[in-house]
Short mmCIF file of N, CA and C in Angstrom, two decimals:
data_model
loop_
_atom_site.label_atom_id
_atom_site.label_comp_id
_atom_site.label_asym_id
_atom_site.label_seq_id
_atom_site.Cartn_x
_atom_site.Cartn_y
_atom_site.Cartn_z
N PHE K 596 -0.70 12.29 4.65
CA PHE K 596 0.09 11.66 3.71
C PHE K 596 -0.50 10.29 3.38
N PHE K 597 -0.57 9.92 2.12
CA PHE K 597 -1.20 8.69 1.52
C PHE K 597 -0.28 7.92 0.63
N PRO K 598 -0.22 6.67 0.61
CA PRO K 598 0.61 5.90 -0.24
C PRO K 598 -0.14 5.96 -1.55
N THR K 599 0.76 5.85 -2.68
CA THR K 599 0.13 5.67 -4.06
C THR K 599 0.91 4.66 -4.77
N THR K 600 0.70 4.42 -6.01
CA THR K 600 1.37 3.33 -6.68
C THR K 600 2.96 3.64 -6.87
N ASP K 601 3.17 4.96 -6.79
CA ASP K 601 4.69 5.42 -7.10
C ASP K 601 5.21 6.18 -6.03
N GLY K 602 4.73 6.04 -4.72
CA GLY K 602 5.26 6.82 -3.66
C GLY K 602 4.10 7.38 -2.67
N TRP K 603 4.20 8.68 -2.35
CA TRP K 603 3.28 9.15 -1.32
C TRP K 603 2.92 10.53 -2.00
N ILE K 604 1.64 11.04 -1.41
CA ILE K 604 1.14 12.13 -1.80
C ILE K 604 0.58 12.89 -0.48
N ALA K 605 0.76 14.14 -0.48
CA ALA K 605 0.29 14.94 0.81
C ALA K 605 -1.03 15.65 0.28
N LEU K 606 -2.10 15.65 1.01
CA LEU K 606 -3.44 16.30 0.55
C LEU K 606 -3.70 17.40 1.73
N GLY K 607 -4.28 18.54 1.24
CA GLY K 607 -4.91 19.52 2.02
C GLY K 607 -6.25 19.85 1.67
N ALA K 608 -7.10 19.07 1.35
CA ALA K 608 -8.36 19.33 0.96
C ALA K 608 -9.29 19.57 2.26
N ASN K 609 -9.33 20.72 2.63
CA ASN K 609 -10.00 20.95 3.98
C ASN K 609 -11.40 21.72 3.95
N THR K 610 -11.53 22.31 2.77
CA THR K 610 -12.91 23.06 2.73
C THR K 610 -13.78 22.25 1.84
N PRO K 611 -15.18 22.56 2.01
CA PRO K 611 -16.01 21.86 1.24
C PRO K 611 -15.74 21.80 -0.28
N ARG K 612 -15.27 22.93 -0.87
CA ARG K 612 -15.08 22.92 -2.42
C ARG K 612 -13.84 22.08 -2.65
N GLN K 613 -12.71 22.18 -1.86
CA GLN K 613 -11.59 21.36 -2.09
C GLN K 613 -11.93 19.83 -1.91
N LEU K 614 -12.71 19.36 -1.01
CA LEU K 614 -12.99 18.02 -0.84
C LEU K 614 -13.93 17.47 -1.83
N LEU K 615 -14.88 18.36 -2.28
CA LEU K 615 -15.66 18.00 -3.35
C LEU K 615 -14.90 17.70 -4.67
N ARG K 616 -13.95 18.52 -4.98
CA ARG K 616 -12.96 18.31 -6.18
C ARG K 616 -12.20 17.27 -6.01
N LEU K 617 -11.63 17.11 -4.84
CA LEU K 617 -10.86 15.78 -4.69
C LEU K 617 -11.71 14.55 -4.88
N LEU K 618 -12.91 14.49 -4.42
CA LEU K 618 -13.87 13.39 -4.55
C LEU K 618 -14.07 13.15 -6.04
N GLU K 619 -14.26 14.31 -6.78
CA GLU K 619 -14.55 14.26 -8.21
C GLU K 619 -13.25 13.49 -8.98
N VAL K 620 -12.20 14.08 -8.66
CA VAL K 620 -10.93 13.51 -9.33
C VAL K 620 -10.77 12.00 -9.04
N LEU K 621 -11.16 11.64 -7.78
CA LEU K 621 -10.98 10.22 -7.40
C LEU K 621 -12.17 9.40 -7.83
N GLU K 622 -13.29 9.99 -8.52
CA GLU K 622 -14.32 9.37 -8.95
C GLU K 622 -15.12 8.72 -7.75
N LEU K 623 -15.28 9.46 -6.66
CA LEU K 623 -16.02 9.25 -5.44
C LEU K 623 -17.03 10.26 -5.03
N SER K 624 -17.45 10.92 -6.03
CA SER K 624 -18.43 12.13 -5.81
C SER K 624 -19.58 11.78 -4.99
N GLU K 625 -20.09 10.48 -5.09
CA GLU K 625 -21.22 10.11 -4.26
C GLU K 625 -21.12 10.24 -2.77
N LEU K 626 -19.87 10.16 -2.30
CA LEU K 626 -19.54 10.43 -0.97
C LEU K 626 -20.11 11.82 -0.45
N ALA K 627 -20.02 12.83 -1.14
CA ALA K 627 -20.20 13.96 -0.76
C ALA K 627 -21.68 14.19 -0.24
N ALA K 628 -22.61 13.28 -0.77
CA ALA K 628 -24.07 13.56 -0.14
C ALA K 628 -24.38 12.28 0.65
N ASP K 629 -23.57 11.53 1.07
CA ASP K 629 -23.85 10.31 1.81
C ASP K 629 -23.90 10.67 3.32
N PRO K 630 -25.03 10.44 3.92
CA PRO K 630 -25.19 10.96 5.34
C PRO K 630 -24.45 10.12 6.37
N THR K 631 -23.84 9.02 5.91
CA THR K 631 -22.91 8.25 6.71
C THR K 631 -21.65 9.18 7.13
N TYR K 632 -21.29 10.13 6.07
CA TYR K 632 -20.01 10.89 6.35
C TYR K 632 -20.37 12.32 6.58
N PHE K 633 -21.42 12.90 6.15
CA PHE K 633 -21.76 14.17 6.24
C PHE K 633 -23.26 14.47 6.76
N ALA K 634 -23.30 15.39 7.77
CA ALA K 634 -24.75 15.66 8.16
C ALA K 634 -25.51 16.36 7.12
N GLU K 635 -24.86 17.18 6.46
CA GLU K 635 -25.37 18.03 5.31
C GLU K 635 -24.51 17.62 4.11
N PRO K 636 -25.13 17.44 2.92
CA PRO K 636 -24.33 17.19 1.74
C PRO K 636 -23.35 18.38 1.49
N LEU K 637 -22.14 17.96 0.98
CA LEU K 637 -21.13 18.95 0.77
C LEU K 637 -21.65 19.96 -0.35
N ASP K 638 -21.39 21.13 -0.31
CA ASP K 638 -21.76 22.11 -1.29
C ASP K 638 -20.67 23.07 -1.64
N ALA K 639 -20.29 23.12 -2.97
CA ALA K 639 -19.10 23.99 -3.39
C ALA K 639 -19.40 25.39 -2.87
N GLU K 640 -20.54 25.86 -2.61
CA GLU K 640 -20.94 27.22 -2.19
C GLU K 640 -20.95 27.37 -0.74
N SER K 641 -20.64 26.31 0.08
CA SER K 641 -20.68 26.37 1.52
C SER K 641 -19.60 27.53 1.88
N PRO K 642 -19.66 28.05 3.11
CA PRO K 642 -18.64 28.94 3.55
C PRO K 642 -17.38 28.18 3.63
N THR K 643 -16.29 28.87 3.36
CA THR K 643 -14.95 28.33 3.48
C THR K 643 -14.50 27.94 4.80
N THR K 644 -15.12 26.98 5.44
CA THR K 644 -14.73 26.42 6.83
C THR K 644 -14.08 25.22 6.52
N PHE K 645 -13.53 24.59 7.58
CA PHE K 645 -13.13 23.31 7.57
C PHE K 645 -14.20 22.20 7.48
N VAL K 646 -13.96 21.19 6.67
CA VAL K 646 -14.98 20.13 6.63
C VAL K 646 -15.02 19.35 7.80
N ARG K 647 -16.29 18.99 8.29
CA ARG K 647 -16.45 18.14 9.44
C ARG K 647 -17.25 16.89 8.93
N SER K 648 -16.66 15.63 9.13
CA SER K 648 -17.20 14.52 8.79
C SER K 648 -17.67 13.74 9.96
N ARG K 649 -18.86 13.08 9.74
CA ARG K 649 -19.35 12.26 10.79
C ARG K 649 -18.51 11.01 11.13
N ASP K 650 -17.83 10.60 10.19
CA ASP K 650 -17.02 9.32 10.36
C ASP K 650 -15.73 9.50 9.61
N PRO K 651 -14.82 10.54 10.03
CA PRO K 651 -13.47 10.78 9.35
C PRO K 651 -12.67 9.67 9.09
N ALA K 652 -12.56 8.71 9.92
CA ALA K 652 -11.67 7.51 9.80
C ALA K 652 -12.10 6.75 8.63
N ALA K 653 -13.51 6.37 8.52
CA ALA K 653 -13.91 5.60 7.53
C ALA K 653 -13.81 6.43 6.12
N LEU K 654 -13.98 7.83 6.07
CA LEU K 654 -13.90 8.48 4.86
C LEU K 654 -12.45 8.52 4.43
N LYS K 655 -11.55 8.65 5.28
CA LYS K 655 -10.09 8.69 5.07
C LYS K 655 -9.66 7.24 4.46
N THR K 656 -10.25 6.14 5.07
CA THR K 656 -10.03 4.81 4.56
C THR K 656 -10.32 4.59 3.01
N ILE K 657 -11.57 5.19 2.87
CA ILE K 657 -12.02 5.03 1.35
C ILE K 657 -11.11 5.82 0.39
N ILE K 658 -10.81 6.96 0.90
CA ILE K 658 -10.04 8.01 0.09
C ILE K 658 -8.59 7.22 -0.18
N ALA K 659 -8.01 6.66 0.96
CA ALA K 659 -6.68 6.12 0.86
C ALA K 659 -6.75 4.84 -0.09
N GLN K 660 -7.79 4.14 0.03
CA GLN K 660 -7.87 2.89 -0.93
C GLN K 660 -7.90 3.30 -2.34
N ARG K 661 -8.65 4.39 -2.61
CA ARG K 661 -8.63 4.91 -4.03
C ARG K 661 -7.18 5.35 -4.44
N LEU K 662 -6.52 6.16 -3.58
CA LEU K 662 -5.20 6.73 -3.83
C LEU K 662 -4.17 5.54 -4.11
N GLN K 663 -4.32 4.50 -3.36
CA GLN K 663 -3.33 3.41 -3.60
C GLN K 663 -3.34 2.91 -5.05
N MET K 664 -4.38 3.29 -5.74
CA MET K 664 -4.46 2.68 -7.21
C MET K 664 -4.06 3.72 -8.17
N LEU K 665 -3.58 4.88 -7.74
CA LEU K 665 -3.22 5.96 -8.64
C LEU K 665 -1.77 6.38 -8.39
N ARG K 666 -1.26 7.18 -9.36
CA ARG K 666 0.19 7.54 -9.41
C ARG K 666 0.23 8.99 -8.79
N ALA K 667 1.16 9.23 -7.79
CA ALA K 667 1.14 10.68 -7.19
C ALA K 667 1.42 11.72 -8.17
N ASP K 668 2.37 11.55 -9.05
CA ASP K 668 2.76 12.49 -10.02
C ASP K 668 1.41 12.96 -10.88
N GLU K 669 0.68 12.02 -11.19
CA GLU K 669 -0.47 12.40 -12.04
C GLU K 669 -1.51 12.99 -11.15
N LEU K 670 -1.78 12.52 -9.80
CA LEU K 670 -2.66 13.14 -8.94
C LEU K 670 -2.43 14.55 -8.69
N GLU K 671 -1.07 14.83 -8.45
CA GLU K 671 -0.53 16.10 -8.18
C GLU K 671 -0.93 17.14 -9.25
N GLU K 672 -0.73 16.70 -10.53
CA GLU K 672 -1.11 17.64 -11.63
C GLU K 672 -2.61 17.71 -11.67
N ARG K 673 -3.30 16.77 -11.65
CA ARG K 673 -4.87 16.70 -11.78
C ARG K 673 -5.49 17.63 -10.76
N LEU K 674 -5.00 17.42 -9.44
CA LEU K 674 -5.53 18.12 -8.34
C LEU K 674 -5.13 19.57 -8.29
N ALA K 675 -3.88 20.00 -8.74
CA ALA K 675 -3.54 21.31 -8.96
C ALA K 675 -4.51 22.07 -9.89
N THR K 676 -4.82 21.57 -10.99
CA THR K 676 -5.62 22.11 -11.87
C THR K 676 -7.11 22.31 -11.44
N ARG K 677 -7.39 21.59 -10.35
CA ARG K 677 -8.79 21.75 -9.83
C ARG K 677 -8.76 22.50 -8.49
N GLY K 678 -7.57 23.16 -8.09
CA GLY K 678 -7.46 23.96 -7.00
C GLY K 678 -7.34 23.19 -5.56
N VAL K 679 -7.01 21.86 -5.66
CA VAL K 679 -6.88 21.15 -4.35
C VAL K 679 -5.36 21.08 -4.01
N PRO K 680 -5.05 21.55 -2.79
CA PRO K 680 -3.72 21.43 -2.28
C PRO K 680 -3.28 20.01 -2.28
N ALA K 681 -2.14 19.65 -3.05
CA ALA K 681 -1.74 18.41 -3.13
C ALA K 681 -0.22 18.36 -3.58
N ALA K 682 0.61 17.58 -3.10
CA ALA K 682 1.97 17.53 -3.54
C ALA K 682 2.52 16.10 -3.33
N LYS K 683 3.19 15.58 -4.48
CA LYS K 683 3.80 14.29 -4.42
C LYS K 683 4.97 14.50 -3.45
N VAL K 684 5.20 13.64 -2.54
CA VAL K 684 6.35 13.71 -1.62
C VAL K 684 7.51 13.19 -2.29
N ARG K 685 8.51 14.08 -2.40
CA ARG K 685 9.77 13.82 -3.10
C ARG K 685 10.97 13.70 -2.14
N LYS K 686 11.84 12.88 -2.51
CA LYS K 686 13.18 12.83 -1.87
C LYS K 686 13.98 14.10 -2.21
N LEU K 687 14.73 14.55 -1.39
CA LEU K 687 15.58 15.88 -1.70
C LEU K 687 16.25 15.93 -3.07
N GLY K 688 16.75 14.88 -3.53
CA GLY K 688 17.43 14.80 -4.81
C GLY K 688 16.35 14.96 -5.99
N GLU K 689 15.24 14.30 -5.72
CA GLU K 689 14.22 14.45 -6.76
C GLU K 689 13.65 15.89 -6.91
N PHE K 690 13.44 16.54 -5.79
CA PHE K 690 13.02 17.86 -5.66
C PHE K 690 14.12 18.91 -6.34
N ALA K 691 15.31 18.67 -5.95
CA ALA K 691 16.37 19.49 -6.47
C ALA K 691 16.45 19.32 -7.98
N GLU K 692 16.44 18.15 -8.53
CA GLU K 692 16.48 17.81 -9.95
C GLU K 692 15.29 18.51 -10.69
N ALA K 693 14.12 18.28 -10.13
CA ALA K 693 12.94 18.94 -10.76
C ALA K 693 13.01 20.47 -10.81
N ALA K 694 13.43 20.90 -9.74
CA ALA K 694 13.48 22.46 -9.51
C ALA K 694 14.53 23.03 -10.40
N LEU K 695 15.66 22.30 -10.43
CA LEU K 695 16.73 22.86 -11.35
C LEU K 695 16.32 22.79 -12.77
N GLY K 696 15.59 21.85 -13.25
CA GLY K 696 15.14 21.58 -14.57
C GLY K 696 14.20 22.74 -15.01
N HIS K 697 13.46 23.11 -13.90
CA HIS K 697 12.36 24.21 -14.36
C HIS K 697 12.96 25.63 -13.93
N GLY K 698 14.28 25.79 -13.56
CA GLY K 698 14.87 26.99 -13.28
C GLY K 698 14.18 27.65 -12.09
N ARG K 699 13.70 26.93 -11.16
CA ARG K 699 13.00 27.39 -9.93
C ARG K 699 14.16 27.60 -8.78
N ILE K 700 15.27 27.17 -8.85
CA ILE K 700 16.19 27.49 -7.76
C ILE K 700 17.59 27.83 -8.34
N SER K 701 18.30 28.67 -7.71
CA SER K 701 19.57 28.98 -8.08
C SER K 701 20.58 28.06 -7.64
N THR K 702 21.81 27.94 -8.25
CA THR K 702 22.83 27.07 -7.67
C THR K 702 24.12 27.90 -7.56
N VAL K 703 24.88 27.24 -6.79
CA VAL K 703 26.38 27.70 -6.71
C VAL K 703 27.25 26.56 -6.70
N THR K 704 28.43 26.66 -7.23
CA THR K 704 29.34 25.58 -7.40
C THR K 704 30.35 25.79 -6.16
N LEU K 705 30.50 24.74 -5.43
CA LEU K 705 31.29 24.79 -4.31
C LEU K 705 32.61 23.99 -4.71
N ARG K 706 33.74 24.56 -4.45
CA ARG K 706 35.00 23.73 -4.77
C ARG K 706 35.94 23.59 -3.50
N ASP K 707 36.55 22.36 -3.49
CA ASP K 707 37.51 21.90 -2.49
C ASP K 707 38.49 21.27 -3.20
N GLY K 708 39.57 21.96 -3.56
CA GLY K 708 40.70 21.23 -4.29
C GLY K 708 40.16 20.94 -5.68
N ASP K 709 40.32 19.69 -5.97
CA ASP K 709 39.85 19.15 -7.33
C ASP K 709 38.40 18.73 -7.30
N THR K 710 37.74 18.81 -6.24
CA THR K 710 36.26 18.43 -6.03
C THR K 710 35.36 19.54 -6.26
N GLU K 711 34.26 19.45 -7.08
CA GLU K 711 33.30 20.47 -7.23
C GLU K 711 31.97 19.76 -6.97
N VAL K 712 31.22 20.59 -6.19
CA VAL K 712 29.84 20.19 -6.05
C VAL K 712 28.85 21.22 -6.18
N MET K 713 27.73 20.85 -6.96
CA MET K 713 26.75 22.02 -7.11
C MET K 713 25.74 21.95 -5.93
N SER K 714 25.40 23.01 -5.35
CA SER K 714 24.43 23.09 -4.31
C SER K 714 23.45 24.15 -4.54
N PRO K 715 22.25 23.98 -3.86
CA PRO K 715 21.22 25.07 -4.03
C PRO K 715 21.74 26.35 -3.45
N GLY K 716 21.50 27.35 -4.13
CA GLY K 716 22.00 28.75 -3.71
C GLY K 716 20.99 29.37 -2.49
N LEU K 717 21.29 30.59 -2.31
CA LEU K 717 20.50 31.21 -1.24
C LEU K 717 19.22 31.49 -1.53
N GLY K 718 18.76 31.68 -2.74
CA GLY K 718 17.36 32.04 -3.10
C GLY K 718 17.25 33.49 -3.32
N PHE K 719 18.42 34.31 -2.99
CA PHE K 719 18.29 35.72 -2.94
C PHE K 719 19.75 36.08 -3.34
N GLY K 720 20.00 37.32 -3.83
CA GLY K 720 21.35 37.77 -4.12
C GLY K 720 22.04 38.24 -2.89
N ALA K 721 23.41 38.23 -2.82
CA ALA K 721 24.08 38.74 -1.84
C ALA K 721 25.29 39.33 -2.44
N ARG K 722 25.70 40.50 -1.87
CA ARG K 722 26.90 41.17 -2.47
C ARG K 722 27.62 41.95 -1.23
N ARG K 723 28.96 42.28 -1.51
CA ARG K 723 29.49 42.93 -0.45
C ARG K 723 29.25 44.38 -0.41
N HIS K 724 29.03 44.91 0.77
CA HIS K 724 28.71 46.31 0.89
C HIS K 724 30.01 47.00 0.86
N PRO K 725 30.28 48.00 0.09
CA PRO K 725 31.57 48.95 0.04
C PRO K 725 31.71 49.55 1.31
N GLY K 726 32.86 49.56 1.83
CA GLY K 726 33.09 50.32 2.94
C GLY K 726 33.86 49.74 3.93
#
């Protein structure tokens, strides 16, 4: 998880291809060939194994500094189009509002006397079995 100008973003760039694309989006491509961070330059055609950095703490610091200058919602979209696992960290209310707006979750209305509350549904249908 990394702080951004408008919240937090979670990243999952673990393969050479994903990390290369992340570095491109962050305009840090030169790091992929820097022997300070990698014994061999990162290559998009490398086997899909986890990336191993010579100095992961320093690499993470540089990435974190760049992320602090960017918006999580914009990063999420840009990284998704490049195939990099990333998600803006949302509060439950933000998630529910966005998911409802895109028709991604079903809802049920719960009633207690005069009070009505809309709640996320089960995510699947349920019905009584005759018998």
